[in-house]
Coordinates of C-alpha atoms in Angstrom, one line a residue:
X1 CA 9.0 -18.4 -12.7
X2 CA 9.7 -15.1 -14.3
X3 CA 6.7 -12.6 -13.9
X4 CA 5.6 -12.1 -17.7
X5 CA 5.4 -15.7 -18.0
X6 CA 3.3 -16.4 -15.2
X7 CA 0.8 -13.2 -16.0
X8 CA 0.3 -14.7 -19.0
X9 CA -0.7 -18.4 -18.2
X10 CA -3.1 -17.0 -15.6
X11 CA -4.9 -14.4 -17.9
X12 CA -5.1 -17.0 -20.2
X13 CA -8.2 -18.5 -17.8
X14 CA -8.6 -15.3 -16.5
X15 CA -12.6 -14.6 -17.7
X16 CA -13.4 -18.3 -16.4
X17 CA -11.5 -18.0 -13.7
X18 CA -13.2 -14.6 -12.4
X19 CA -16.7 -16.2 -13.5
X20 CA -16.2 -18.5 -10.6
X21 CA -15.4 -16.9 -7.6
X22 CA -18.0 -14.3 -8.6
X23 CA -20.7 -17.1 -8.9
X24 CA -19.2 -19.3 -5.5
X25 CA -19.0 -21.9 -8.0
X26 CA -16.1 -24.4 -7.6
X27 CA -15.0 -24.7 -10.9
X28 CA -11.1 -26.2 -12.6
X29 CA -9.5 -22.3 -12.0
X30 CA -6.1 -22.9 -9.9
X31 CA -5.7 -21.6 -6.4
X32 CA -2.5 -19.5 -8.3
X33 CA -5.6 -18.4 -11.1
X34 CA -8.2 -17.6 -8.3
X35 CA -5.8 -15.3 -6.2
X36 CA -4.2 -13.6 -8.9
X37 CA -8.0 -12.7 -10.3
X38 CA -9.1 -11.5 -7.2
X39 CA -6.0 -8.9 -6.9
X40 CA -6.8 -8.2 -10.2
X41 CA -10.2 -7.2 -9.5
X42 CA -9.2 -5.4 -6.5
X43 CA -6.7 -2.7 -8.9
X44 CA -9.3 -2.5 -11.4
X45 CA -12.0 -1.3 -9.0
X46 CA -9.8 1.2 -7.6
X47 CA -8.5 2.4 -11.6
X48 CA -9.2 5.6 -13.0
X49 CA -9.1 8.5 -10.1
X50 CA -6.5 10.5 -11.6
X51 CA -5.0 12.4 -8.8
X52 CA -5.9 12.8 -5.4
X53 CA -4.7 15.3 -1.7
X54 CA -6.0 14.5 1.6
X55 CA -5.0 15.1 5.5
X56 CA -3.6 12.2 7.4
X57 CA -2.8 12.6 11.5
X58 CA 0.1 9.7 12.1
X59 CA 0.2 8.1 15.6
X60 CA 2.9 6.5 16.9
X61 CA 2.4 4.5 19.8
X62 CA 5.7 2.5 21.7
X63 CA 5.0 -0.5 23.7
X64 CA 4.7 0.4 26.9
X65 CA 1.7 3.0 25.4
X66 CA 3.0 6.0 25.3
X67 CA 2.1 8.0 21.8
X68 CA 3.8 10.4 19.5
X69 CA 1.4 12.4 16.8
X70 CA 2.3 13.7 13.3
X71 CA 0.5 15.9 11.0
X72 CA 0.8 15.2 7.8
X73 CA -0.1 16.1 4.0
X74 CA -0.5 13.7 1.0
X75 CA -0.5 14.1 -3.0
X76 CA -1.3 11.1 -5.5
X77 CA -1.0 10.7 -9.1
X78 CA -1.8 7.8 -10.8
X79 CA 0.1 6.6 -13.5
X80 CA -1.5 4.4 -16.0
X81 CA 0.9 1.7 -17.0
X82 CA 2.9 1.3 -14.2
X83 CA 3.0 2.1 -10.3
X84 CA 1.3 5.7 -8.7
X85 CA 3.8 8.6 -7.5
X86 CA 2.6 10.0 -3.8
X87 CA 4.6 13.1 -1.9
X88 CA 4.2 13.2 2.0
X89 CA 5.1 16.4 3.7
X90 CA 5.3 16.3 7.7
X91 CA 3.6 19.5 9.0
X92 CA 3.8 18.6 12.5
X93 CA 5.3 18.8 15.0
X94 CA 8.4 21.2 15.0
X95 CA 11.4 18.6 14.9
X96 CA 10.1 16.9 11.8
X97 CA 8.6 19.9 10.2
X98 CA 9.4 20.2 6.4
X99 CA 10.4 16.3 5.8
X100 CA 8.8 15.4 2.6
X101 CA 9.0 12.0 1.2
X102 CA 8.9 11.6 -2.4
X103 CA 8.0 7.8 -3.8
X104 CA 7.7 6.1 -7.8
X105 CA 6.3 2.8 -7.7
X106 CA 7.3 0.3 -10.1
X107 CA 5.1 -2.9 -11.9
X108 CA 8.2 -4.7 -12.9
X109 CA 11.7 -2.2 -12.1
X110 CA 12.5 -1.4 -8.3
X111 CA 10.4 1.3 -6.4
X112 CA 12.7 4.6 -6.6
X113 CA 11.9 7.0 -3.0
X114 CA 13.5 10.0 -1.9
X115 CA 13.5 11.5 1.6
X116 CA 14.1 15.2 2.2
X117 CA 15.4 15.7 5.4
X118 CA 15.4 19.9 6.0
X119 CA 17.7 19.7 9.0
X120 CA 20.1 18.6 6.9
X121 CA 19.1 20.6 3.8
X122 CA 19.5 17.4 1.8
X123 CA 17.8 14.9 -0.3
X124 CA 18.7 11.3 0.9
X125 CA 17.9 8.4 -1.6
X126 CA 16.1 5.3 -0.5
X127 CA 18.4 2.6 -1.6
X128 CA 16.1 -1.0 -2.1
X129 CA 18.3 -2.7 0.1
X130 CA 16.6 -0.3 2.6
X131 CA 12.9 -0.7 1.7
X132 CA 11.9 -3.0 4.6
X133 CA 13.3 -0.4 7.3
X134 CA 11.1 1.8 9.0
X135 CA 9.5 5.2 7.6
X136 CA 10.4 7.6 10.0
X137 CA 9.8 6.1 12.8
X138 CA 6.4 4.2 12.4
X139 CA 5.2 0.8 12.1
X140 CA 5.3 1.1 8.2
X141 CA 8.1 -0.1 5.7
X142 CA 9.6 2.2 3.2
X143 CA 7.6 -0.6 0.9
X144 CA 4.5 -0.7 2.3
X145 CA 4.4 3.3 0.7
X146 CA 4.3 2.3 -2.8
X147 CA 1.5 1.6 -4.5
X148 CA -0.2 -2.1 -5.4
X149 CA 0.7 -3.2 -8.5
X150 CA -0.2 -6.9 -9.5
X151 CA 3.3 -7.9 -11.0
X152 CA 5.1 -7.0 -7.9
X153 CA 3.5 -10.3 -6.4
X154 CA 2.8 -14.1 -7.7
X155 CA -0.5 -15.4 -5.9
X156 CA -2.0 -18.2 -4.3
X157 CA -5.9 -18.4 -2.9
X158 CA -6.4 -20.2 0.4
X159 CA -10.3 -19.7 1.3
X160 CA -13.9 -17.6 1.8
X161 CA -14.3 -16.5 5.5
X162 CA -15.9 -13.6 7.4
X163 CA -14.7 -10.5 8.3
X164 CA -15.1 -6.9 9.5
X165 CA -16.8 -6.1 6.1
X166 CA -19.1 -8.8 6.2
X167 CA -17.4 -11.7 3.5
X168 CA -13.8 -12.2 2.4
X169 CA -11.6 -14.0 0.0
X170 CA -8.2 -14.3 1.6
X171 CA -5.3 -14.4 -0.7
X172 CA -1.5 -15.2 0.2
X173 CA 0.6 -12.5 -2.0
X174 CA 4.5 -13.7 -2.6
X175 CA 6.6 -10.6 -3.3
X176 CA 8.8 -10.9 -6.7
X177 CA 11.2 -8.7 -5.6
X178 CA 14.0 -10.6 -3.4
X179 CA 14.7 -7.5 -1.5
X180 CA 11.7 -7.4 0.2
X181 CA 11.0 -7.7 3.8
X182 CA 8.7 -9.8 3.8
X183 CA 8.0 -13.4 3.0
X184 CA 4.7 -13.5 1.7
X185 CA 1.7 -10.9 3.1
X186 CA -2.2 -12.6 3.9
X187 CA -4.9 -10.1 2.2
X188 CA -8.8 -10.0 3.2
X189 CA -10.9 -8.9 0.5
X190 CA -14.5 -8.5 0.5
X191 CA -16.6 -10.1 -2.3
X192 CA -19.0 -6.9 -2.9
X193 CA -17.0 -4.1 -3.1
X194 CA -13.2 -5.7 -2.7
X195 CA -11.9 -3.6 -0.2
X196 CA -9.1 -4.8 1.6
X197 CA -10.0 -5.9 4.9
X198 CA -7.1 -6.6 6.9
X199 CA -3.4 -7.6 6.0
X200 CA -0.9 -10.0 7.4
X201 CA 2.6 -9.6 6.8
X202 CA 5.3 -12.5 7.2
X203 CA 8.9 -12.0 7.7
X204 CA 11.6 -14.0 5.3
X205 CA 12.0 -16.5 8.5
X206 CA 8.2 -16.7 7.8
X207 CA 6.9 -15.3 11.3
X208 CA 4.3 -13.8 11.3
X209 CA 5.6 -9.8 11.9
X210 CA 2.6 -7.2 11.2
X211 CA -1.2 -7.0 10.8
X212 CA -2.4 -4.1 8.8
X213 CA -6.1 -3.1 9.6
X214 CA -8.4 -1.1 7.5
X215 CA -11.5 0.3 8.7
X216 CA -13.8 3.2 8.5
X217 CA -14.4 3.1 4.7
X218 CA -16.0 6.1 2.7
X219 CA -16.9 6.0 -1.4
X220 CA -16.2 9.1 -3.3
X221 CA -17.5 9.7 -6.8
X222 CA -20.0 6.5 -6.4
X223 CA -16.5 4.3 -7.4
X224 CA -13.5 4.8 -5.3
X225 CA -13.2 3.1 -1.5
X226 CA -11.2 5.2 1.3
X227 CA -10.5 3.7 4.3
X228 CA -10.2 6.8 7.3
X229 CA -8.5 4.8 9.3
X230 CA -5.5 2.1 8.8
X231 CA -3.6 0.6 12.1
X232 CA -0.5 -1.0 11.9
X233 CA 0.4 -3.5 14.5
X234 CA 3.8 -4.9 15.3
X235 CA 3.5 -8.7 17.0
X236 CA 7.2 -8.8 17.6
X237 CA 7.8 -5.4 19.2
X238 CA 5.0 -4.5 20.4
X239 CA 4.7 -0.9 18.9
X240 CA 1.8 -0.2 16.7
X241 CA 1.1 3.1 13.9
X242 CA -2.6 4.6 13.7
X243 CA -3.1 7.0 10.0
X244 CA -6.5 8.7 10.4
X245 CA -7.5 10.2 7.2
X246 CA -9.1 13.5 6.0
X247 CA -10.5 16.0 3.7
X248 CA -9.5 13.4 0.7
X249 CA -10.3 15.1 -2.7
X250 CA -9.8 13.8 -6.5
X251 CA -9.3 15.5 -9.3
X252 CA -7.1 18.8 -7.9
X253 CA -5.1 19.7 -10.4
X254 CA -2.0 18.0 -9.9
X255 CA 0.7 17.0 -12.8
X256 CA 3.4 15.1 -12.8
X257 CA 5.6 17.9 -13.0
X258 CA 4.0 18.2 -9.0
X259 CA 6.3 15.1 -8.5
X260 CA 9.4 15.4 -8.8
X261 CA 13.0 15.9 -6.2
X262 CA 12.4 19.6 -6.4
X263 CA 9.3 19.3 -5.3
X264 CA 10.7 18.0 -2.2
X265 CA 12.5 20.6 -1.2
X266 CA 9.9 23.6 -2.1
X267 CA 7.5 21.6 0.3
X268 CA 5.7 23.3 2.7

């Protein structure tokens, strides 16, 4: 089913549809309808913060426990219309000191990322056959970077249960995009707020591979939720990636001419 086409049968229900879950009335909206409105309601609730900087200290921890820690720095811009751009700069420690990433999300074209490597003086494109390998070095995809974005994913709801942020919908999400790691990803949203609880992520032999946890949640401007603290677990390696976030801040300033490969290299 191409992408438009589907959008556009499920916005056609997609008032009634909403009116339901909201209520916890079982009305006729289709599982497909009632997952693709909850991930709907989920981008539109985080819409609208313009730019945003913050802290972020990356730990990398092997199976056998030993741990590895990064500092780094993060820019947003959002981009209304299609996906967010982001830069990450690595400020410690000394080896991968200066590495900035540089990533353009996409709603219906392929993600374009850029990784500036300083050792090498040299910007290395992120080809999309290479999204589902590992950003340098941690638990998290070269996809898992870019931003949300509702047509990247057709939808299926599955049920109401508790979780860590007191009730959830759970929503399977099937990537569009052929190229992607993953066979489908398992989403926990809460019903008051819809912060994303916890996310499972499937391989394409449909095992399950990751489990994304989100936790320590803040709200800045009376609208936008932060989670301070993500983990990323792997079940099949046994390795597992901790980003603790800090000093987050919206509306600073930033362009999109603060995005671009040359900004890679003049990071610092």
């Amino acid at each position: 089913m191409k992408i438009k086409s589907y959008l556009s049968s499920v916005v056609i229900g997609s008032i009634f549809a909403f009116g339901a879950i909201a209520s916890g009335t079982v009305l006729a909206a289709s599982a497909e309808e009632k997952g693709f409105e909850i991930s709907k309601e989920a981008k539109v609730r985080d819409s609208g913060w313009g730019d945003s900087q913050a802290s972020m200290r990356m730990l990398l921890r092997n199976a056998q426990g030993e741990e590895d820690i990064r500092d780094i720095r993060i820019k947003s811009f959002e981009v209304k219309g299609d996906g967010d751009k982001s830069l990450t700069v690595f400020d410690q420690p000394r080896d991968v000191k200066g590495t900035a990433f540089l990533s353009f999300s996409h709603a219906l074209e392929a993600d374009e990322q850029w990784l500036y490597l300083p050792s090498l003086k040299r910007v290395k494109r992120i080809s999309s056959r290479n999204k589902s390998g590992p950003f340098m070095g941690s638990e998290f995809a070269f996809e898992d970077l870019s931003s949300f974005e509702l047509e990247k994913y057709t939808y299926n709801f599955l049920k109401e249960e508790s979780c860590d942020l007191g009730n959830c919908f759970v929503v399977e999400q099937f990537p569009v995009d052929k190229r992607s790691g993953y066979k489908r990803r398992v989403v926990w949203v809460d019903d008051k707020e819809y912060r994303i609880s916890k996310v499972n992520f499937y391989d394409r032999k449909d095992s399950l591979l990751k489990t994304l946890v989100f936790s320590e949640y803040n709200q800045y401007q009376d609208k936008f939720w932060r989670a301070h603290k993500q983990e990323m677990t792997n079940h099949q390696n046994g390795k597992s990636t901790v980003l603790e976030m800090s000093g987050i801040s919206f509306s600073t300033g930033l362009t999109e001419n603060d995005f671009n490969q040359n900004s890679l290299k003049r990071a610092r």
